[in-house]
Each structure stands twice: as structure tokens, then as C-alpha cells.
Coordinates of C-alpha atoms and ligand atoms in Angstrom, one line a residue:
X123 CA -151.3 122.4 90.6
X124 CA -152.0 123.8 93.6
X125 CA -156.1 124.7 94.2
X126 CA -157.2 123.5 97.8
X127 CA -153.6 123.7 99.7
X128 CA -152.9 126.3 102.1
X129 CA -149.6 128.0 101.8
X130 CA -147.2 128.4 104.9
X131 CA -144.1 130.1 105.9
X132 CA -141.7 128.8 108.8
X133 CA -137.7 129.5 109.3
X134 CA -136.3 126.2 109.9
X135 CA -132.3 125.9 111.5
X136 CA -129.7 126.7 110.2
X137 CA -127.7 124.2 107.8
X138 CA -123.8 123.6 109.6
X139 CA -121.6 123.7 107.4
X140 CA -118.5 121.6 107.8
X141 CA -115.1 123.2 109.6
X142 CA -112.2 122.6 107.2
X143 CA -109.1 122.8 108.7
X144 CA -108.4 126.3 106.7
X145 CA -111.1 127.2 109.1
X146 CA -109.3 126.8 112.0
X147 CA -105.9 128.2 110.8
X148 CA -104.5 131.5 109.9
X149 CA -104.0 130.1 106.4
X150 CA -104.4 127.2 103.5
X151 CA -102.7 124.5 104.5
X152 CA -101.7 121.7 102.0
X153 CA -102.7 118.2 102.5
X154 CA -103.3 115.3 100.4
X155 CA -106.5 112.4 101.8
X156 CA -105.2 109.0 101.9
X157 CA -108.5 106.7 103.5
X158 CA -108.4 108.2 106.8
X159 CA -105.0 109.7 107.3
X160 CA -104.0 113.0 105.8
X161 CA -100.1 113.6 104.4
X162 CA -98.4 116.4 104.6
X163 CA -95.0 117.9 103.7
X164 CA -94.1 120.4 105.6
X165 CA -90.1 121.4 107.3
X166 CA -90.8 123.7 109.7
X167 CA -91.9 121.2 112.5
X168 CA -94.4 123.8 114.8
X169 CA -95.9 124.7 111.9
X170 CA -96.6 120.6 110.9
X171 CA -97.9 120.4 114.7
X172 CA -100.7 123.2 114.1
X173 CA -101.4 121.6 111.1
X174 CA -102.4 118.1 112.1
X175 CA -104.1 119.7 115.1
X176 CA -106.2 121.6 112.5
X177 CA -106.9 118.9 110.8
X178 CA -107.6 116.7 113.4
X179 CA -109.7 119.4 115.1
X180 CA -111.3 120.0 111.6
X181 CA -114.5 117.5 110.2
X182 CA -111.8 115.7 107.5
X183 CA -113.2 111.5 108.8
X184 CA -108.9 111.8 108.9
X185 CA -107.5 109.8 112.0
X186 CA -104.0 110.0 111.3
X187 CA -101.4 112.3 110.2
X188 CA -98.1 111.7 108.4
X189 CA -95.5 114.7 107.6
X190 CA -93.4 113.5 105.0
X191 CA -90.0 113.0 106.9
X192 CA -87.7 112.1 103.2
X193 CA -87.3 111.6 99.4
X194 CA -88.8 108.2 98.0
X195 CA -85.3 107.1 98.3
X196 CA -83.6 103.6 96.6
X197 CA -84.8 100.9 95.3
X198 CA -88.0 100.3 97.1
X199 CA -88.6 104.0 96.4
X200 CA -90.4 104.0 100.1
X201 CA -90.4 107.0 101.8
X202 CA -89.4 108.4 105.1
X203 CA -92.8 109.7 107.3
X204 CA -93.1 111.2 111.0
X205 CA -96.4 110.0 112.8
X206 CA -98.4 112.8 113.8
X207 CA -101.5 111.5 114.8
X208 CA -102.4 107.9 114.7
X209 CA -101.8 104.6 115.5
X210 CA -99.9 103.8 112.7
X211 CA -98.6 103.8 108.9
X212 CA -101.4 101.6 108.1
X213 CA -104.3 102.9 105.6
X214 CA -107.1 101.6 103.5
X215 CA -107.3 103.4 100.7
X216 CA -110.3 103.8 97.7
X217 CA -110.0 104.1 94.0
X218 CA -112.1 103.9 91.4
X219 CA -114.2 100.7 93.1
X220 CA -110.9 99.1 94.2
X221 CA -109.9 98.6 97.8
X222 CA -106.3 98.7 98.8
X223 CA -104.4 98.8 102.3
X224 CA -100.6 98.7 102.0
X225 CA -98.4 100.7 104.8
X226 CA -96.8 104.3 103.7
X227 CA -93.2 102.8 105.8
X228 CA -92.7 99.9 104.2
X229 CA -94.1 100.3 100.3
X230 CA -94.4 103.1 98.0
X231 CA -97.9 104.5 97.3
X232 CA -99.2 107.8 96.0
X233 CA -102.8 109.0 95.0
X234 CA -101.9 111.4 92.2
X235 CA -101.5 109.0 89.6
X236 CA -105.7 107.5 90.4
X237 CA -106.7 109.4 87.3
X238 CA -104.2 107.6 85.4
X239 CA -104.6 104.4 86.4
X240 CA -108.3 105.0 85.5
X241 CA -107.7 105.6 82.1
X242 CA -104.9 102.8 81.9
X243 CA -107.9 100.4 83.5
X244 CA -110.7 101.4 80.8
X245 CA -108.5 99.9 78.0
X246 CA -107.5 96.7 79.4
X247 CA -109.7 94.0 78.3
X248 CA -111.4 90.4 79.2
X249 CA -108.7 87.7 78.5
X250 CA -105.4 89.5 77.6
X251 CA -102.5 89.0 79.3
X252 CA -101.2 92.6 81.5
X253 CA -97.8 92.2 83.2
X254 CA -97.0 94.9 85.6
X255 CA -93.2 95.5 86.2
X256 CA -93.2 97.3 88.9
X257 CA -96.4 97.1 90.4
X258 CA -96.6 97.7 94.1
X259 CA -99.3 97.6 95.8
X260 CA -101.2 96.5 92.9
X261 CA -102.8 100.2 91.7
X262 CA -102.6 98.8 88.4
X263 CA -102.7 94.8 87.9
X264 CA -106.0 94.5 90.2
X265 CA -108.1 96.8 88.2
X266 CA -106.9 95.2 85.0
X267 CA -107.7 92.4 86.4
X268 CA -111.5 93.6 87.6
X269 CA -111.5 94.4 83.8
X270 CA -111.1 90.4 83.4
X271 CA -107.2 90.5 82.1
X272 CA -104.6 87.7 83.2
X273 CA -102.2 89.9 85.2
X274 CA -98.4 89.4 86.6
X275 CA -97.4 91.7 89.1
X276 CA -94.1 91.7 89.6
X277 CA -91.8 93.9 92.5
X278 CA -88.9 94.0 94.8
X279 CA -89.9 94.8 97.5
X280 CA -91.3 91.7 99.5
X281 CA -93.5 93.6 101.5
X282 CA -95.5 95.6 98.4
X283 CA -95.5 91.9 97.1
X284 CA -97.5 90.5 100.7
X285 CA -99.7 93.7 100.4
X286 CA -100.8 93.3 96.4
X287 CA -101.6 89.5 96.9
X288 CA -104.1 90.9 99.6
X289 CA -105.5 93.5 97.6
X290 CA -106.1 90.8 95.2
X291 CA -107.7 89.0 98.0
X292 CA -109.8 91.7 99.0
X293 CA -110.9 92.8 95.4
X294 CA -111.9 89.2 94.2
X295 CA -109.6 89.2 91.9
X296 CA -107.0 86.8 92.9
X297 CA -107.6 83.8 90.9
X298 CA -106.3 86.4 87.6
X299 CA -103.2 87.8 89.4
X300 CA -99.4 86.6 89.9
X301 CA -97.6 88.5 92.2
X302 CA -93.9 87.7 92.2
X303 CA -90.9 89.1 94.4
X304 CA -88.0 89.2 92.2
X305 CA -86.1 91.6 90.4
X306 CA -88.1 91.8 86.9
X307 CA -84.8 92.0 85.4
X308 CA -84.9 88.3 86.8
X309 CA -88.2 87.3 85.5
X310 CA -88.3 88.6 81.9
X311 CA -87.4 84.8 80.5
X312 CA -89.7 83.4 82.3
X313 CA -93.1 85.6 80.7
X314 CA -91.2 85.9 77.1
X315 CA -93.6 87.0 74.4
X316 CA -95.6 86.7 76.6
X317 CA -97.8 90.6 77.4
X318 CA -100.4 92.3 75.3
X319 CA -99.8 95.5 77.5
X320 CA -96.7 95.8 79.6
X321 CA -96.4 98.9 82.5
X322 CA -93.4 100.9 83.3
X323 CA -94.1 103.0 86.0
X324 CA -90.5 103.3 87.6
X325 CA -89.9 107.2 86.6
X326 CA -86.4 107.8 85.9
X327 CA -85.5 104.5 85.6
X328 CA -87.5 102.6 83.5
X329 CA -85.3 102.9 80.0
X330 CA -82.7 100.3 82.2
X331 CA -86.1 97.2 81.4
X332 CA -86.6 98.5 78.8
X333 CA -84.2 94.5 77.0
X334 CA -86.9 93.1 79.6
X335 CA -89.7 94.2 78.1
X336 CA -88.7 93.8 74.2
X337 CA -88.5 89.9 76.0
X338 CA -91.6 90.5 77.6
X339 CA -93.9 91.8 75.1
X340 CA -95.3 89.9 72.9
X341 CA -96.4 89.9 69.0
X342 CA -98.5 93.1 69.9
X343 CA -97.5 94.1 72.9
X344 CA -98.9 98.1 74.5
X345 CA -96.1 99.5 76.8
X346 CA -97.0 102.4 79.5
X347 CA -94.2 103.5 79.2
X348 CA -93.7 106.6 82.5
X349 CA -91.3 109.1 83.5
X350 CA -90.1 112.4 85.0
X351 CA -88.0 114.6 82.1
X352 CA -87.8 118.0 81.5
X353 CA -90.7 120.7 80.5
X354 CA -88.8 121.4 77.0
X355 CA -89.0 118.0 75.7
X356 CA -90.7 115.6 77.6
X357 CA -91.1 113.0 75.6
X358 CA -87.9 113.0 73.5
X359 CA -86.4 110.8 76.1
X360 CA -88.3 108.2 76.8
X361 CA -89.3 107.9 73.0
X362 CA -85.4 107.9 71.8
X363 CA -84.6 105.0 74.8
X364 CA -88.1 103.3 73.7
X365 CA -87.2 103.3 70.3
X366 CA -83.3 102.8 70.7
X367 CA -83.7 100.0 73.0
X368 CA -81.2 101.1 75.4
X369 CA -80.4 104.5 77.4
X370 CA -81.0 107.3 76.1
X371 CA -78.2 110.1 75.5
X372 CA -79.9 113.4 76.4
Ligands
SAM487 C1 -92.6 104.1 91.4 S1 -93.2 102.6 91.9 C2 -94.2 102.2 91.7 C3 -95.4 101.1 92.3 C4 -97.1 100.4 92.1 N1 -96.7 100.9 89.9 C5 -97.4 101.9 91.6 O1 -98.0 102.8 90.7 O2 -98.1 102.6 92.8 C6 -91.8 101.8 91.8 C7 -91.7 100.5 92.5 O3 -91.0 98.8 91.4 C8 -90.1 98.7 92.1 N2 -88.4 98.2 92.0 C9 -87.5 99.0 92.3 N3 -86.8 98.2 91.2 C10 -87.3 97.4 90.5 C11 -87.1 96.2 90.0 N4 -85.7 95.9 89.5 N5 -87.5 94.8 89.6 C12 -88.8 94.7 90.5 N6 -89.6 95.7 91.3 C13 -89.1 97.0 91.0 C14 -91.0 99.3 93.3 O4 -89.9 97.9 94.8 C15 -91.2 100.1 93.4 O5 -92.5 99.3 94.3

């Protein structure tokens, strides 16, 4: 209760709102954020330039703007980028308390899977053996190791494995991470029956690696299998491939 006090009224400074790219353009641009980079997907080069300028002029903490210049390609799933602003294509990205450095021109990475990676990481028990067959820069392996798992991450892309080692160090989990640069087909027999958990994040081709997964799996193993299929039957082809242990005929 206010008994002796005096009530005063005064005007205060107006709150400054942040300027967004949309405030500077006549439309709402679409972009993804990855660390201090903004990623856009724009075919029209004039429009791309306009969006990049607006992003830089806005209050977003962004210093690099990259435009997708190809689809993901080949075995390593790396895409080409057009550097519209900034020094280079290396970024530092934070995800659920882990920090990842990576070069988008050298490795595959998508922030869109962050929620799924976190969902899986929360299921990991300390001491379990986790094997990521297509590990990239470590967005599954590093949080798994953070939860106390012993992890093996394999990738055919040497740059991805260099970044995976660096990311394990950055997050203080290098003692629990073995990073191997190889084709996982050639590594599986070295870890026969070892895995309590396997991650297969290679949509469109994971079914070609199911025999290797069976080799890796211990008696009681959880498999995280990712695929992209038609909405009419999103899970069927993957389930059939897993059950048959061979490419599903769909
Ligand atoms: C879709 S990316 C996923 C990377 C990572 N799991 C992530 O979420 O960012 C697939 C990765 O598999 C790797 N890869 C493709 N074929 C491979 C093979 N035969 N053996 C090991 N790695 C492979 C690619 O280099 C690429 O880094």
C-alpha cells in the first residue's frame, strides 16, 4: 500500500523498434539465419541484391548474405553459394547449447533439422554407443556426446570430418567422439555389433546402407532413419526397406 508517496506522471522516450528487412522492402523476403549469415534462395539476381542490401541495412545481426546457387549435389550433398555480402562462407552456428563452425561451401548443413536433432539427443543415455553413419559436421554426434554417449561419426567428406573434430573440441566432448573420414560401407565391419543407436540421415539413399546398419547394430539398437517420400505414403518405403534390409520397390 502506498501511503505517503506521491504519484507523478511523465512522458518517457519512445521505444525504438528494430528495423526488419521487410520494413525496407515492399515485400516480405524469405531467408534463413545461420549464425551471422542470412541464407536466401532467389533466382532473380536483382531481387537477390535488393534483399541482401535490406538485410544488411536492417537491425539483424547479420554480416554475410549467401544465395543458394544450386541444389545439394553428389555424394557430399554440398551446394554452390553466391556470396552477396561478407568475407566468406564459414559460419558459427549455435543449436540447443552446442556451437558448430562449418563452411557452407565445403560441407552439408541445414538448421531446419535442429528440433529433430534435439528431440533425438534428449533420448540418449550416458554410456550408450551411438553411431552416426553420415555425420557431417557433428550436429547429432556432438549433442549425443554431451549427453554422455560414446560416439562414432563417419563421413565421406574430409572437410566435414575436420569440422566434426573441431566441433567436438569446441564443445568439450572430444574424448567421447571418434571421427572417421571414409565410406561407411568400409567402416561398418570394424564396429560390428557395437551400436546401441544408429543415425542414418541420408534421405533418398539411406536404404542402400541398411546392410551396413545391420552389421553395426548391437542386440538392442535404435535406428533413426530419415527419408523423403511422397505424402501419399511417407513412411511405407522406408519401413519396407528396413524390414527387407534391401531397396524397397515402390
Ligand atoms: C544429408 S548430409 C547429413 C549430415 C549431418 N548428419 C547433418 O544432419 O547435418 C549426409 C552426409 O553423408 C555423407 N555421406 C554420403 N555418402 C556417404 C558414405 N558412403 N559414407 C559416409 N558418409 C557419406 C555426406 O558427405 C554428407 O555429409
